[in-house]
Short mmCIF file of C-alpha atoms in Angstrom, two decimals:
data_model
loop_
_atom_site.label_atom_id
_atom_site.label_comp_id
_atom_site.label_asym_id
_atom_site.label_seq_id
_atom_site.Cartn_x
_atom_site.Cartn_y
_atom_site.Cartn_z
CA UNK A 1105 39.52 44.88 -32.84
CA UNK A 1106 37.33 44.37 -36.04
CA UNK A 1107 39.27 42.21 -38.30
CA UNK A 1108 36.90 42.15 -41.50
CA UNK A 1109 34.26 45.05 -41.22
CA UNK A 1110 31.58 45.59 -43.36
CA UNK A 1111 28.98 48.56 -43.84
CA UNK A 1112 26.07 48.81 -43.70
CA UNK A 1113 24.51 45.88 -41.48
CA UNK A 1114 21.07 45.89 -42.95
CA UNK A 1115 20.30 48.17 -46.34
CA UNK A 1116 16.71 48.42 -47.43
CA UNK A 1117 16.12 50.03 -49.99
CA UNK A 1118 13.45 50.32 -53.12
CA UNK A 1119 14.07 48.09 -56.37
CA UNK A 1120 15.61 50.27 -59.19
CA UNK A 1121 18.08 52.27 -56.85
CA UNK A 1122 21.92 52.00 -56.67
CA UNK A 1123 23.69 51.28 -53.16
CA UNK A 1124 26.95 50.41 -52.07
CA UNK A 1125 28.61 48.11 -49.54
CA UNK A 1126 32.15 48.85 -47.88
CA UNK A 1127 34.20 46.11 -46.39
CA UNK A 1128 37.27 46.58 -44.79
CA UNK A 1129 40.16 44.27 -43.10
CA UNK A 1130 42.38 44.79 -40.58
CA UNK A 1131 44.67 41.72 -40.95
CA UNK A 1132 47.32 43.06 -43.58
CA UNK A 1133 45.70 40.35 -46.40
CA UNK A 1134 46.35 40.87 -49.84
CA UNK A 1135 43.06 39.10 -51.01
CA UNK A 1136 39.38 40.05 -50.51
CA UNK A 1137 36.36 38.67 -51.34
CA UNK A 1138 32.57 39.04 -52.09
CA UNK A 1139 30.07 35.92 -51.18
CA UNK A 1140 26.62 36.09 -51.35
CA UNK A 1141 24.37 34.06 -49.31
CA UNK A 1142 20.42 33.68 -50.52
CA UNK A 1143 17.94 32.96 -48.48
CA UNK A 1144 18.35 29.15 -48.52
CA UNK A 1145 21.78 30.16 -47.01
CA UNK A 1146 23.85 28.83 -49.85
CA UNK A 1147 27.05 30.88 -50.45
CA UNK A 1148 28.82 31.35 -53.10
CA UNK A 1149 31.69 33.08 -54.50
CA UNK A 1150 31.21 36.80 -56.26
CA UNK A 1151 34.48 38.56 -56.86
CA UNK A 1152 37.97 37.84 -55.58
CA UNK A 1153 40.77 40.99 -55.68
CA UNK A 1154 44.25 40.25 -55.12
CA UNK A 1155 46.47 43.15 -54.10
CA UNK A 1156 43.76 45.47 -55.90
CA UNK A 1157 43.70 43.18 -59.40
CA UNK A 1158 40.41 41.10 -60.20
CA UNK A 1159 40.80 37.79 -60.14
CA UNK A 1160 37.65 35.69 -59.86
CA UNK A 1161 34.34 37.27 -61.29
CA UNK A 1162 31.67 34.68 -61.22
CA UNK A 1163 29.11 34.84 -63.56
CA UNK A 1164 27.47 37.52 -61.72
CA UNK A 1165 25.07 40.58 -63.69
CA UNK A 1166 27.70 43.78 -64.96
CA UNK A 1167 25.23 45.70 -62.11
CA UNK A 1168 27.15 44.32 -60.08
CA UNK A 1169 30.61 45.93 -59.65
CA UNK A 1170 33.18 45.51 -57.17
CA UNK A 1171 35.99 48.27 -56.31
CA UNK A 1172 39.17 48.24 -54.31
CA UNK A 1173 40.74 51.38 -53.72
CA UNK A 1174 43.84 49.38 -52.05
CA UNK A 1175 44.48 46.29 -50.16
CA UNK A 1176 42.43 46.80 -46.99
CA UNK A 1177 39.19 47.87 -48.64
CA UNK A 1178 36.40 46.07 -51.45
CA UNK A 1179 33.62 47.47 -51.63
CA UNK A 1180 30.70 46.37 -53.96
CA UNK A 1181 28.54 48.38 -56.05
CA UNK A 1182 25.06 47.53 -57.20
CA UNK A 1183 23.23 49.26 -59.45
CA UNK A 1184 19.21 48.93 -60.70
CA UNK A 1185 18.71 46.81 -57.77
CA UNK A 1186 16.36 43.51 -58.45
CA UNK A 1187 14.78 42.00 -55.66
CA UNK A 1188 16.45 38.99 -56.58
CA UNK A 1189 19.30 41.02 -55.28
CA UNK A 1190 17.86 40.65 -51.76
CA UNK A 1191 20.47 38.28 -50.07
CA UNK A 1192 23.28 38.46 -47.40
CA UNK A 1193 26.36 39.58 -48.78
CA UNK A 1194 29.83 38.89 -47.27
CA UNK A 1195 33.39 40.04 -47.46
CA UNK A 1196 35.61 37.84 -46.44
CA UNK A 1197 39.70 38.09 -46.89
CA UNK A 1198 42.50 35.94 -46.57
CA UNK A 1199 46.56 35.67 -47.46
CA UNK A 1200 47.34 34.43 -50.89
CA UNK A 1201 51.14 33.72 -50.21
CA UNK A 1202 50.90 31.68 -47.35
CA UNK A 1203 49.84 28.14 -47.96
CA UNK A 1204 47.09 27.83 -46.20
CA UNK A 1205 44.94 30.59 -47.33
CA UNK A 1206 42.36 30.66 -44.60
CA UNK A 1207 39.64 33.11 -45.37
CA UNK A 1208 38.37 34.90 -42.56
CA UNK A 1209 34.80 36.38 -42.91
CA UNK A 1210 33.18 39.65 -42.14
CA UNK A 1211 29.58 39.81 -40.57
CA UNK A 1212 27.47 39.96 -43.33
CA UNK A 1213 25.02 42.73 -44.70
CA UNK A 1214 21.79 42.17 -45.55
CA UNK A 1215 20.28 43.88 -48.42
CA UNK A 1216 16.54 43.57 -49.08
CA UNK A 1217 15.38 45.52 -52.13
CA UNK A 1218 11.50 45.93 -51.53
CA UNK B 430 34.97 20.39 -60.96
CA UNK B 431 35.09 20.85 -57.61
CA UNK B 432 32.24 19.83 -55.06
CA UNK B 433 31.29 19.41 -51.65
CA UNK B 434 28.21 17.61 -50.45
CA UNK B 435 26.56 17.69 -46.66
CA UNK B 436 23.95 14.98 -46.97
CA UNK B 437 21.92 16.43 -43.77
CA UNK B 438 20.34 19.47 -43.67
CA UNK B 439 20.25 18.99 -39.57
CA UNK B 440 21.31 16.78 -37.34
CA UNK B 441 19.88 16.96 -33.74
CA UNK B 442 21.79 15.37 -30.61
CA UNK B 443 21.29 15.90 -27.05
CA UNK B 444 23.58 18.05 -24.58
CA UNK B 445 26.58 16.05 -23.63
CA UNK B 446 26.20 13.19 -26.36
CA UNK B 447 29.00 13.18 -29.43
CA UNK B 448 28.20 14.65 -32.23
CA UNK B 449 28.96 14.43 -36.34
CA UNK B 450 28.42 16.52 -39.09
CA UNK B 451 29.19 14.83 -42.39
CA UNK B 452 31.15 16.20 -45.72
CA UNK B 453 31.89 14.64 -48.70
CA UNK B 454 34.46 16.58 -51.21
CA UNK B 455 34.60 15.80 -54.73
CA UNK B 456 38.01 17.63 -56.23
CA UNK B 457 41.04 16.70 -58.41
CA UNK B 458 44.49 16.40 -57.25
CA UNK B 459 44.94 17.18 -53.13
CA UNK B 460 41.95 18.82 -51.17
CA UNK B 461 42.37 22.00 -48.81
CA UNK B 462 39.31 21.17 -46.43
CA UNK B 463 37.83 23.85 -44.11
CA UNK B 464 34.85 23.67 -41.34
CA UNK B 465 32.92 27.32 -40.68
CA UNK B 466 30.01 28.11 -38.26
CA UNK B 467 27.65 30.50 -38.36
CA UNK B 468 25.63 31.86 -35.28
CA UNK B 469 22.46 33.50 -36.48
CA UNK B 470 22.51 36.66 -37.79
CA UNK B 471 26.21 36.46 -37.69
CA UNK B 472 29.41 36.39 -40.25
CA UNK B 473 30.74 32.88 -40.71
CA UNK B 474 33.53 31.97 -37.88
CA UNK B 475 36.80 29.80 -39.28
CA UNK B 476 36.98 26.35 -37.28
CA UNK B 477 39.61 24.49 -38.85
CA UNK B 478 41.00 23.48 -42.16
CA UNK B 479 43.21 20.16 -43.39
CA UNK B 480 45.80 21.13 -45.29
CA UNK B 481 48.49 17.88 -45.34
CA UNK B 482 49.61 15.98 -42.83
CA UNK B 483 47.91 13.68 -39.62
CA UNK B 484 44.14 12.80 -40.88
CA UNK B 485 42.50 14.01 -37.42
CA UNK B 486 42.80 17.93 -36.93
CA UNK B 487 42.01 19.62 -34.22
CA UNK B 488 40.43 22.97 -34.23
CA UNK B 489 37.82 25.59 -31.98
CA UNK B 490 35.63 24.77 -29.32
CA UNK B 491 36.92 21.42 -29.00
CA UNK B 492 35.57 20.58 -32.50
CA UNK B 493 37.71 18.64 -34.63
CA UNK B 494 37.55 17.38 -38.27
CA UNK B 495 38.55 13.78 -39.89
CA UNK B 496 40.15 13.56 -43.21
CA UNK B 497 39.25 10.24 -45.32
CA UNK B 498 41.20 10.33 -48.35
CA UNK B 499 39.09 6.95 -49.37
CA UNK B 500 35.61 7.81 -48.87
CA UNK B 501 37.06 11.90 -49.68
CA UNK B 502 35.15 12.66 -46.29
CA UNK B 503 36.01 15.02 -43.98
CA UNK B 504 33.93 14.85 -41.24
CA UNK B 505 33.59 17.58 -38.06
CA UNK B 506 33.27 15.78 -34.81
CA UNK B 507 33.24 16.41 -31.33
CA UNK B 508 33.07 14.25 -28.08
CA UNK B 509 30.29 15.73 -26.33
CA UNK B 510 27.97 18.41 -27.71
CA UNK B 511 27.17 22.04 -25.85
CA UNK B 512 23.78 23.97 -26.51
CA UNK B 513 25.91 26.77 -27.61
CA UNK B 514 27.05 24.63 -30.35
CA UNK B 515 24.06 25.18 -32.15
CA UNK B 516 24.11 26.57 -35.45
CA UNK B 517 24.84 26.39 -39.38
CA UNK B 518 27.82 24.57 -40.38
CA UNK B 519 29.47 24.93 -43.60
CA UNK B 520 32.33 21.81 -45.45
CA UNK B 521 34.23 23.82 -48.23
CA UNK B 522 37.04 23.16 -50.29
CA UNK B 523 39.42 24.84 -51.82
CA UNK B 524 41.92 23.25 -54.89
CA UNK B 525 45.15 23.96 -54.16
CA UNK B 526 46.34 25.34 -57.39
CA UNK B 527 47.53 29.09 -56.90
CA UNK B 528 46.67 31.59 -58.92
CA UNK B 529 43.31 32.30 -61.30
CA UNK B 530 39.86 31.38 -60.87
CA UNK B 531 40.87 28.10 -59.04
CA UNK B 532 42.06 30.04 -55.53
CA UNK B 533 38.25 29.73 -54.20
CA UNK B 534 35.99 28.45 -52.04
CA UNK B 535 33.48 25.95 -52.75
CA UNK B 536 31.01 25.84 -49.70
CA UNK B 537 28.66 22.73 -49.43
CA UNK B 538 24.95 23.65 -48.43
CA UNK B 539 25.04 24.03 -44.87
CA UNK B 540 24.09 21.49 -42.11
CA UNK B 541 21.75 22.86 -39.41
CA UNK B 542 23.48 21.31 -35.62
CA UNK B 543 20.65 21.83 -32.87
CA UNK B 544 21.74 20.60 -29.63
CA UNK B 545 18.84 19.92 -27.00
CA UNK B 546 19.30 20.49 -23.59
#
C-alpha cells in the first residue's frame, strides 16, 4: 500500500496555464507538507497544514496556493505558471503529536512549464 | 537560525569498503537529526533520525548515523558499502519546538554516494 501518493508523476504543461497537484496519505497523519526540489536538488519547505489549518507558508509567490479538503489530502495549486516553476515538487506528511515527527515523503512530481 | 551543512557534494568508495557521509547542524537548543535517500527519479526514503538518547543510532540498510554534540555532527556511516547504496543523501534538522513555523525541516544540500563495483 501507497502511504504518501501524489498525482500527477510528470505535468508538462505551457507557461501561463494553471495546474494542480493532489497528494494523498494513507498513514492517519495530521500534518502534510509541500517541498520543492529545483534542479540543483535542493529542497525546501513550501506549506505545512496541520489537521487542515496552515501553518508554515514560506515565502513562496500568492500563485501558489495550497488546499486541504481534510487530513489525508493537500493538494497544491499553481496558477500563471513561470518556468521558474519547473521543479520537483513533494508531499510529504508526518504526526505532529508524537515526538518524533518523522516525515515520510511521497514520490515526487515533476512539473516542467515549457 | 537553523542550518545544516554537507561539505561534499560526492563521495566515491569502492564495493565492500566503509563508507561516511558528513553533516554538520547549526541549531539552538537540542537538535532532531534525520538521514533521507533518494534513488533517482524517486521520493525521498526516511533512514533514521536522533532524537535523545545513545549518540550511535542505528537505522535502514545497515546504515547508521553518529551524533557529536561537540563538533554538532551527525554523521551517516556504514561498515561496508553495497552498489545499491548509491544515491543522493540528504542531513536535515528539525528544532524541537512544537508548534508554528519552527515544526520544519531544514535539509542540507545533498551528498551524491557512488559506490564502484
Amino acid at each position: 500500500d501507497t502511504a504518501v501518493s501524489q498525482t500527477p508523476k510528470y505535468l508538462v504543461t505551457q507557461m501561463g496555464n494553471d495546474k494542480s497537484i493532489k497528494c494523498e496519505q494513507n498513514l492517519g497523519h495530521d500534518t502534510m507538507y509541500w517541498y520543492k526540489q529545483d534542479s540543483k536538488k535542493f529542497l525546501k519547505i513550501m506549506f505545512s497544514y496541520n489537521n487542515k489549518e496552515l501553518i508554515i507558508n514560506e515565502t513562496v509567490p500568492n500563485r501558489f496556493s495550497p488546499k486541504s479538503p481534510d487530513k489525508a489530502h493537500l493538494n497544491l495549486h499553481i496558477n500563471s505558471l513561470e518556468l521558474g516553476d519547473s521543479a520537483v515538487y513533494f508531499c510529504a506528511s508526518s504526526q505532529r503529536e508524537t515526538s518524533t515527527d518523522t516525515q515520510y515523503f511521497g514520490p515526487g512530481t515533476r512539473l516542467t512549464v515549457l | 537560525a537553523q542550518s545544516v551543512a554537507q561539505p561534499e557534494d560526492q563521495v566515491n568508495v569502492a564495493e565492500g569498503n566503509p563508507l561516511t557521509v558528513k553533516c554538520t547542524y547549526s541549531v539552538s537548543g537540542n537538535p532532531y537529526l534525520f538521514w533521507y535517500v533518494q534513488y533517482p527519479n524517486r521520493g525521498l526514503q526516511f533512514l533514521l533520525k536522533y532524537i535523545t538518547g545513545d549518540n550511535l543510532v542505528k537505522g535502514s540498510y545497515g546504515f547508521e548515523a553518529e551524533f557529536n554534540k561537540s563538533q554538532t555532527s551527525f554523521h551517516l556511516k556504514k561498515p561496508s558499502a553495497l552498489v545499491s547504496d548509491s544515491a543522493l543523501y540528504f542531513c536535515a534538522v528539525r528544532d524541537p519546538n512544537y508548534g508554528g513555523a519552527t515544526n520544519k525541516l531544514i535539509f542540507g544540500t545533498g551528498t551524491l554516494l557512488a559506490v564502484q563495483p
